Amino acid sequence: MNTISKETKLTLAYILIAFLFSVAVRMIWVYQFGEMEAFKFNGQFMISTNDGYYFAEGARDILSGIHQPNDLSPINGATSQLTAFFAKVLPFSFEAIIFYMPVFLSSLVVIPIILIARSIENLEMGLIAALLASIAHSYYNRTMVGYYDTDMLNIVLPMFLLWSIILAIKTNEKKYLLITALDILVYRWWYPQSYSLEFSFFGLILLYALIYDRKNLYNYKLLAIMMFAMLNVDGFIRFPIVLVAMYLFSQEKVQKYTYHLLALSVIAFFATGGFGPIWDLLKLYIFKDAVSMANEGLGLHFFSVMQTVREAGEIPFDVFAERISGHVGTFILAVGGFAYLAYRHKIMLFGLPLIGLGFLASVGGLRFTIYAVPVLAFGVAFLITEFARNMPTLRLKYLSMVAFTLIILYPNIEHVREYKVPTVFNADEVKILDTLKSKVSREDYILAWWDYGFPLRYYADVKTLIDGGKHSGDVNFPVSFMLTHPQDVAAKLARLDVEYTEKNFKPLEDIKDSNKTLFSNIEQMTKEYGLNDTNDFLASLATNIHMPEKTRDIYFYLPFRMLDIYPTVTAFSSLNLMNGAKEPAQLFYVSRRFSETPTTIELGNGVSFNKENLSVKIGKQSVPLKRFVRTFYDANMELQKSVQILDSSAQINMVYMSNYNLFLLLDEKSYNSLYIQLMVLEEYDASLFEKVVTNPHAKVYKLKI
Ligand code: MN
């Protein structure tokens, strides 16, 4: 034990330095926002990613031991389970754990980076690459404090996999067979979509074995044990299978059956449907239709969320390069450096699947860039160490290494300083939900746009119709319709959609019915009300239709911040479901930056309000106003309003939200929508709604029907 080699000591020291550096850089955000009370809840910072609330809900339910059927809480998910484990064994608050988990877990990436460098006897390269990779733009963005998501281990685990594959191929030691298989098991547990990368590694090793090392049985053992670890069956079944395979491979008399075992693993892979997910993934990126259509039943056309997700778009080269290496110059050096590194150390070519996945960003979206970060960091780090190696003196060698490292780190640290991401919610919004938690039952529903689904479930412990994982066109449609249509039809559709949603959970539990096609709620409603045109059904909502039996309470959560996404929300229900035709755009204009002249208020974009004749000029056209409304909060923070009717035959309304310092220009449809009436004006129909809790940031109403 007392003979730890100098190299091992240096390895540990470098890992420690890089780890502390990675953590320290992530604490810059905490330092910048230390006094920001609006970002805190219960004295701790809130998280900054929407999806994080999903995992937090699961962890909370694991810890409490209770959750409700069909509440969509991910109690079986790895992220929730690991979080619950940390919350149990560590002496920190739950809020602190979810906020800081990404910091410490993502910083572990320095370990495989330095170990890989050690395997090619270039520890300095490992340290430099670890410093860069741990804080490079996209890796930082997706693993910073509060970015509580699967990303915190999504690079760490494949980097460990790369390390064990490199060591396996280099040393042919038995232990790396097991380590590789175990890493796949953990990686798949953590991130079920990991198969594409595992599969690429498998393909590359197969290629290597067939071309360069065909007679070496070890390669086939490695491939077989990887394949067994990748079977499309539960992890608790794969784990013993891997152990059995490991035992067989260590038996002298089984050596001659290596090919048979490999064949068996491949057959088992296909037999368990292992190839299915890869095929599905390909399909997902090839067919991204704007409007999705069911091919049975009424064949309804729904709006697709793909159209509104910015990530799926193409990205310019400089953004792509900066996200991977921090700077276009560094990126170019990194690519060239990696080519040189791979030429000198062929084994590094096993890093290609990670680079490949990173480059998929050009078609698959920004989030993929993080995969290329660590492997390309080796490239630029290798150039630096090669350059330094040729320096005439030892002093110059280290000086140049330090200087170049600082140069490549600088743009990344600058990015960290400028990347001031806010928390998902502010303290006032969460106060509303926290108050609500004590007033609602866990079986109740809170309806809101999908962006708020996960946080609502986490803070108020309720059920929701749509959320960050459930937001396809057919489930978004009814919620979009409710928020953007008048109160009476919205109220009825809310009751219907909640009751249909709960009712539809039942067939899934009932295996007998599992081969029955599940139509969208809106299609089922249309049919059950004896109609075959959804437009007729939607029109019937304005009449006195029969309502289903009420099984629980329903609430509407209406945050002020939804004002900015209102047009997006509208898009999901302003189309004719029967033929996909889009309805004409509504007038919904928000002006935050306006200026006053003696006779007008200039609202930007060529829109101006004439103070003298109380009309609005849009471009060159002057249009009369139907209403001019001014809202303000009184001393008790109750909303007050003055409504002036100007021209009852006009079609446009202007609302001045004085405390928010903004003007709204709305056509009749927008003005009469549930969102504007209940959130902006608090003009609710007391026979349908009851005000539950409000503050200027968010308002919650309870449905009375
Ligand atoms: Mn629940």
XYZ file of N, CA and C and ligand atoms in Angstrom, residues 57 60-61 66-68 71 73 442 457 461-463, ligand 1:
40
model
N -39.867 15.808 -8.588
C -41.149 15.253 -8.143
C -40.991 13.771 -7.805
N -39.011 13.356 -4.581
C -39.854 13.719 -3.435
C -40.807 12.573 -3.093
N -41.418 11.968 -4.129
C -42.371 10.890 -3.881
C -41.687 9.615 -3.378
N -45.220 7.992 -0.909
C -46.554 7.985 -1.510
C -46.563 8.699 -2.858
N -47.344 8.161 -3.760
C -47.643 8.896 -4.981
C -48.959 8.342 -5.484
N -49.589 9.058 -6.417
C -50.925 8.687 -6.835
C -50.869 7.956 -8.162
N -50.224 9.813 -11.714
C -49.803 11.207 -11.535
C -48.521 11.496 -12.320
N -45.557 10.686 -11.942
C -44.348 10.922 -11.157
C -43.309 9.833 -11.461
N -54.176 15.859 -3.727
C -53.203 15.341 -4.688
C -53.868 14.766 -5.926
N -46.452 20.397 -10.517
C -46.571 19.113 -9.825
C -45.596 19.040 -8.656
N -47.906 19.647 -5.709
C -48.256 18.233 -5.623
C -49.685 17.946 -6.096
N -49.907 18.189 -7.365
C -51.205 17.954 -7.981
C -50.999 17.159 -9.255
N -52.053 16.976 -10.014
C -51.923 16.361 -11.332
C -52.034 17.450 -12.400
Mn -48.460 13.235 -6.899
